[in-house]
C-alpha atoms as a printed R data frame, in Angstrom:
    type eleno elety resid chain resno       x       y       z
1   ATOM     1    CA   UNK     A     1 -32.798  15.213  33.506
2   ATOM     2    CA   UNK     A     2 -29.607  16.297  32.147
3   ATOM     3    CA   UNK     A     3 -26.598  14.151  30.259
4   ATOM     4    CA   UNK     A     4 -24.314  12.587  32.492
5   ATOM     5    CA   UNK     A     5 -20.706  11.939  31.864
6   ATOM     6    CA   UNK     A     6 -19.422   8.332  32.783
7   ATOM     7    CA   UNK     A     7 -16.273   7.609  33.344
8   ATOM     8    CA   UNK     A     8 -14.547   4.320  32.427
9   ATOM     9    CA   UNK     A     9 -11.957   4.232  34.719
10  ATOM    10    CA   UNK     A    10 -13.908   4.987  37.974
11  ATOM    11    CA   UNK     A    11 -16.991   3.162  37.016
12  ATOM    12    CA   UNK     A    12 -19.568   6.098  38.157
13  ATOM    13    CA   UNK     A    13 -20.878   8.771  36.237
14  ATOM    14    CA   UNK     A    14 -21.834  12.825  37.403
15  ATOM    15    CA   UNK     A    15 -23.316  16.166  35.485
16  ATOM    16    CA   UNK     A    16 -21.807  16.181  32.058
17  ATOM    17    CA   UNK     A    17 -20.913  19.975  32.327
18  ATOM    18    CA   UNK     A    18 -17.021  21.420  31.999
19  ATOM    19    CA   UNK     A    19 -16.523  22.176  35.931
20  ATOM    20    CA   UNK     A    20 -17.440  18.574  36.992
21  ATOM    21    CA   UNK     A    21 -15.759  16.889  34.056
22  ATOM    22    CA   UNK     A    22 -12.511  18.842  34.798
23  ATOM    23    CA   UNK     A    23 -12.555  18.461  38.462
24  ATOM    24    CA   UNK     A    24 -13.210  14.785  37.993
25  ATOM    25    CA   UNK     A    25 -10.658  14.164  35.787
26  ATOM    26    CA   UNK     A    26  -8.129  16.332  38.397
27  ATOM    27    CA   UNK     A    27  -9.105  14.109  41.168
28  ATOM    28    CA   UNK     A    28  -6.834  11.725  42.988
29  ATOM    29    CA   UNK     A    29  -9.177   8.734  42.443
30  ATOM    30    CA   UNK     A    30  -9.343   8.810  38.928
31  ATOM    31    CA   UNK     A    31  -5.789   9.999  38.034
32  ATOM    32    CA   UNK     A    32  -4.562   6.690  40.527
33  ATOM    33    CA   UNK     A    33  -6.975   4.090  38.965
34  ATOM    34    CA   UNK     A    34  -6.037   5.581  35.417
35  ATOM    35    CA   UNK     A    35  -2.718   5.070  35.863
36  ATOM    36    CA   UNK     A    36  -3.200   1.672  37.766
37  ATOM    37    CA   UNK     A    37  -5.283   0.392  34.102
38  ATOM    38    CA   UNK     A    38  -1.985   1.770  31.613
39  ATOM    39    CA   UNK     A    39   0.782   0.572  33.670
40  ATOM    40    CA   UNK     A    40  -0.788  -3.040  33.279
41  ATOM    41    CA   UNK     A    41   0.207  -2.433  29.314
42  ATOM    42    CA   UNK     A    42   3.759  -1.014  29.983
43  ATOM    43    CA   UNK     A    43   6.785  -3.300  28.542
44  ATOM    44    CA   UNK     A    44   9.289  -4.494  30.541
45  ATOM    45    CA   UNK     A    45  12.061  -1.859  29.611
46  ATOM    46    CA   UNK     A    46   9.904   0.955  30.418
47  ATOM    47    CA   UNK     A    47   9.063  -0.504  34.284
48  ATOM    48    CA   UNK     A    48  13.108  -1.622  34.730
49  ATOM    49    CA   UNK     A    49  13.906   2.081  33.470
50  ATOM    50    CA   UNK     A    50  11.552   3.843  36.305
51  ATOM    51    CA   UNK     A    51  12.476   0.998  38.928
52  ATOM    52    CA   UNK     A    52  16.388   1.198  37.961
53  ATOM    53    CA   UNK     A    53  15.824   5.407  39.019
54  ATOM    54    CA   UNK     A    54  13.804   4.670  42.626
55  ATOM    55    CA   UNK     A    55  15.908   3.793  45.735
56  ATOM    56    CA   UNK     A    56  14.944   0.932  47.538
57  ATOM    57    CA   UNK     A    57  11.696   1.361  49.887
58  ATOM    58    CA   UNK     A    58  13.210   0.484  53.818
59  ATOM    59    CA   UNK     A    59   9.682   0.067  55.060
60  ATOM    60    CA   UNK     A    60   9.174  -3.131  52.412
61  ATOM    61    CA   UNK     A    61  12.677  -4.427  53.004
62  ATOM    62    CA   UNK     A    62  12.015  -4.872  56.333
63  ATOM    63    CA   UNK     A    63   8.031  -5.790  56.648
64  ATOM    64    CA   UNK     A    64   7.669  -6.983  53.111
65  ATOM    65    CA   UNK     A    65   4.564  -4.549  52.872
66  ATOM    66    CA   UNK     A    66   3.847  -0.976  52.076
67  ATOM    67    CA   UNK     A    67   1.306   1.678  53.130
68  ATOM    68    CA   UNK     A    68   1.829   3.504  49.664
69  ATOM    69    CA   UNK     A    69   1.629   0.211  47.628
70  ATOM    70    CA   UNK     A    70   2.094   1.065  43.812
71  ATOM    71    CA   UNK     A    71   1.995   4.310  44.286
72  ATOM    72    CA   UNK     A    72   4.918   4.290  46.300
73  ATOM    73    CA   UNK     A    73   8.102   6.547  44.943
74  ATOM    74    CA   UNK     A    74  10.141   3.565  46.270
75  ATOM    75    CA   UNK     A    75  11.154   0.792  44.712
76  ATOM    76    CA   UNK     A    76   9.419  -2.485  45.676
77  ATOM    77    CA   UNK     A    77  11.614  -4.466  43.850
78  ATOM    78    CA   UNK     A    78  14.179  -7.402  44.870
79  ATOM    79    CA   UNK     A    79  17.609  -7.875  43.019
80  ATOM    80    CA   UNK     A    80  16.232 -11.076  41.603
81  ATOM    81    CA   UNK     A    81  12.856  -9.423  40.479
82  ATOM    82    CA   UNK     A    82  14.943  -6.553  38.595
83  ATOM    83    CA   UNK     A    83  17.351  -9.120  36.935
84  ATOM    84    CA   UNK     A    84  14.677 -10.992  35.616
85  ATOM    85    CA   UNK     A    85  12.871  -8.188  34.436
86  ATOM    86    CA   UNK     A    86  15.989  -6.779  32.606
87  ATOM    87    CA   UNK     A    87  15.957 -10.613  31.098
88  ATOM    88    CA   UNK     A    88  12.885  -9.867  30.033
89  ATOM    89    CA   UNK     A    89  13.443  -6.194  28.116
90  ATOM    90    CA   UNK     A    90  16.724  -7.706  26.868
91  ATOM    91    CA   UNK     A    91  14.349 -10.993  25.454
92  ATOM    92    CA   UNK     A    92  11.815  -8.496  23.710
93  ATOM    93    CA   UNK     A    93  14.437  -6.226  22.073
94  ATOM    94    CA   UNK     A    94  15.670  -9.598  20.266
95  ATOM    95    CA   UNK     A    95  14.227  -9.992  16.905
96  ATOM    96    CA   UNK     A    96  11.690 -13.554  16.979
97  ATOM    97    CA   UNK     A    97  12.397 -15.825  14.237
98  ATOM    98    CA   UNK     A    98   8.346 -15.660  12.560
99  ATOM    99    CA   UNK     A    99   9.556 -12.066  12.670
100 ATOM   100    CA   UNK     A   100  12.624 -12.128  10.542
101 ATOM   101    CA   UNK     A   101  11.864 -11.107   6.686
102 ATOM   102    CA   UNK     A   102  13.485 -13.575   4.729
103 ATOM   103    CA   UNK     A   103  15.875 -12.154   2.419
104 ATOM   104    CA   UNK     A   104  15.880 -11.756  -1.352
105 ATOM   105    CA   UNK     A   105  18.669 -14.934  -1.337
106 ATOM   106    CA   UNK     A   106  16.935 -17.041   0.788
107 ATOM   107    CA   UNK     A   107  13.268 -16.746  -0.979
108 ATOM   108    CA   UNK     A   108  15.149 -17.399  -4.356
109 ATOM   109    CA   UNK     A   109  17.092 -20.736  -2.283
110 ATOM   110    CA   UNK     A   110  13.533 -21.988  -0.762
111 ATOM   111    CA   UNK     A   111  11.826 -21.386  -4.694
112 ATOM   112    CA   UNK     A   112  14.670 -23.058  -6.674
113 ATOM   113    CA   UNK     A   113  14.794 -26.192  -4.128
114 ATOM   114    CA   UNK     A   114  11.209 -26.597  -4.205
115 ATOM   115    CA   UNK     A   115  10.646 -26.120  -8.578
116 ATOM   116    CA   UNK     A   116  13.771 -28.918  -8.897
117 ATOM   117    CA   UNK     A   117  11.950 -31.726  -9.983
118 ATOM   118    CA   UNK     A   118  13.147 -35.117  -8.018
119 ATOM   119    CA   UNK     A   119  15.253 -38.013  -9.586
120 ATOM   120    CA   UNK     A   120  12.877 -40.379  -9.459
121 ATOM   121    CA   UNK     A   121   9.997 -38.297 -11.757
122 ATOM   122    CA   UNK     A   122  12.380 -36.583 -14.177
123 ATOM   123    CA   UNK     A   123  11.110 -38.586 -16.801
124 ATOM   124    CA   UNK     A   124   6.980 -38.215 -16.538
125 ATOM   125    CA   UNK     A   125   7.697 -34.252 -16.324
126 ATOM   126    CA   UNK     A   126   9.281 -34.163 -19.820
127 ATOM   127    CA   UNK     A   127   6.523 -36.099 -20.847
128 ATOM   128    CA   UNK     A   128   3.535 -34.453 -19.146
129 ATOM   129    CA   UNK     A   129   4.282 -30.594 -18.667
130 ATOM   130    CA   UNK     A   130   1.140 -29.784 -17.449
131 ATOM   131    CA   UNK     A   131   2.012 -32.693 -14.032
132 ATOM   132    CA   UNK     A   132   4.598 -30.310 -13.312
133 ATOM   133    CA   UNK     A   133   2.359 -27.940 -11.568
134 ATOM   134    CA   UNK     A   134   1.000 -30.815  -9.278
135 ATOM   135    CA   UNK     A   135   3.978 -32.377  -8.234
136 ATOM   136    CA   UNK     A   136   5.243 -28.647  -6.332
137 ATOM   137    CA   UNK     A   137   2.927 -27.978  -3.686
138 ATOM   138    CA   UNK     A   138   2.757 -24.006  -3.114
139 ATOM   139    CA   UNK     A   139   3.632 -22.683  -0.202
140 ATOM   140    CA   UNK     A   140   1.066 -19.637   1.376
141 ATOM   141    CA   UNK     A   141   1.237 -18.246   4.617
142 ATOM   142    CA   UNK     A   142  -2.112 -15.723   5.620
143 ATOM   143    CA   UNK     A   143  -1.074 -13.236   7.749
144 ATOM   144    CA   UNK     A   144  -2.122 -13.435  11.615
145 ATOM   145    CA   UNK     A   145  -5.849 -12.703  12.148
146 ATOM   146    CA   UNK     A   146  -6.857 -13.546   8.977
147 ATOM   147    CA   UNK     A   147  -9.736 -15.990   8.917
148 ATOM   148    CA   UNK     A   148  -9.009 -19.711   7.770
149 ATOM   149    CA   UNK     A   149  -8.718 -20.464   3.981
150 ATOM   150    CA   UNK     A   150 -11.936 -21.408   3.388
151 ATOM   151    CA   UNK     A   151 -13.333 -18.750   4.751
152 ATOM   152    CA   UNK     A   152 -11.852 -16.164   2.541
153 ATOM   153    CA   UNK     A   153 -13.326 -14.050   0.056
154 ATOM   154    CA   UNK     A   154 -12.509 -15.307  -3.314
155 ATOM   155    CA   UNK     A   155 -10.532 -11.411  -4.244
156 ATOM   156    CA   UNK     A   156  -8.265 -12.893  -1.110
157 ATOM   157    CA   UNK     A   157  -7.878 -16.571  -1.592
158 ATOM   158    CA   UNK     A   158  -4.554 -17.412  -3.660
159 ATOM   159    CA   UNK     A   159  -4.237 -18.907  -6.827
160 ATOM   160    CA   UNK     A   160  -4.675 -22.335  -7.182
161 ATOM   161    CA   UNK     A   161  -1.791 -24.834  -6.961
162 ATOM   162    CA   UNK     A   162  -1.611 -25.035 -10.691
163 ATOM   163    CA   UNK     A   163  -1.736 -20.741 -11.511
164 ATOM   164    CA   UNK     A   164  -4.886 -19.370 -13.606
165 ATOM   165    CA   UNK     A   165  -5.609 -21.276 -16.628
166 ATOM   166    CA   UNK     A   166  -4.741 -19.209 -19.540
167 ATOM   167    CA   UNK     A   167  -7.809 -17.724 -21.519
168 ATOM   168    CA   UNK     A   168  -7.682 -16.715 -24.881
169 ATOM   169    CA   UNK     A   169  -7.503 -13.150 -25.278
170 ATOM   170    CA   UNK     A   170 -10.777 -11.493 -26.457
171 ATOM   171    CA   UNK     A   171 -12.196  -8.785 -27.775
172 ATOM   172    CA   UNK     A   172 -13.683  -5.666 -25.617
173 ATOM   173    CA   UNK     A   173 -16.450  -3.172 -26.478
């Protein structure tokens, strides 16, 4: 028996040779369905800028139903729908705030509040340095998907709240 050839998007498989690949991947069926699986991953300002183009289908106006469905070269889409879809573009174009990159300023702002040492404990840091590295809690934040803390290798776990203890230096080779 010879290889087959399946295809993803059409869930069936035929003769893995260049003829039936080629005419397969020509063929009405699988050049709708493909398209029907990438335009669920389209953003909203690429569907308002194809649905802003298209005049307004007269068949779904009036029936609220259409023969061609998706694949109509009409626009199925209501005033309402297309306003809140050019909400939507306009929302995604707007920078989030866990986006933002903090700026040189405000990193230096956020480190001097947080090494000021508070009124109350002025005293027991001049007489303790080494309590100064306990009383400032660090501040990490893992990028998204990274696995929880303590699951980290140790090459990616930060330093500890206190920095590396120093080691004398020594000797190589």
């Amino acid at each position: 028996m010879g290889k087959r050839y399946y295809c993803d998007f059409c869930d069936r498989s035929f003769p893995d040779n260049l003829p039936g690949r080629k005419k397969h991947l020509q063929g009405v069926q699988h050049q709708r369905i493909r398209k029907l699986h990438y335009d669920q991953f389209r953003d909203a300002a690429a569907i308002l800028s194809d649905e802003a183009v298209k005049k307004p289908c007269k068949k779904f106006q009036r029936t609220g139903d259409c023969d061609y469905g998706d694949n109509c070269r009409f626009s199925h889409m209501t005033p309402d729908k297309l306003r809140a879809l050019q909400d939507q573009a306009e929302a995604d174009k707007r920078p989030k705030l866990e986006d933002r990159v903090p700026t040189l300023e405000d990193w230096l702002s956020k480190r001097k509040q947080r090494n000021q040492p508070s009124h109350g404990h002025t005293d027991s840091l001049n007489q303790n340095p080494s309590s100064e590295n306990t009383t400032v809690p660090a501040e990490y934040s893992l990028p998204p998907g990274f696995p929880p803390l303590h699951e980290l290798p140790p090459s990616l776990q930060p330093p500890p709240p206190g920095g590396w203890p120093d080691h004398p230096y020594e000797e190589w080779g």
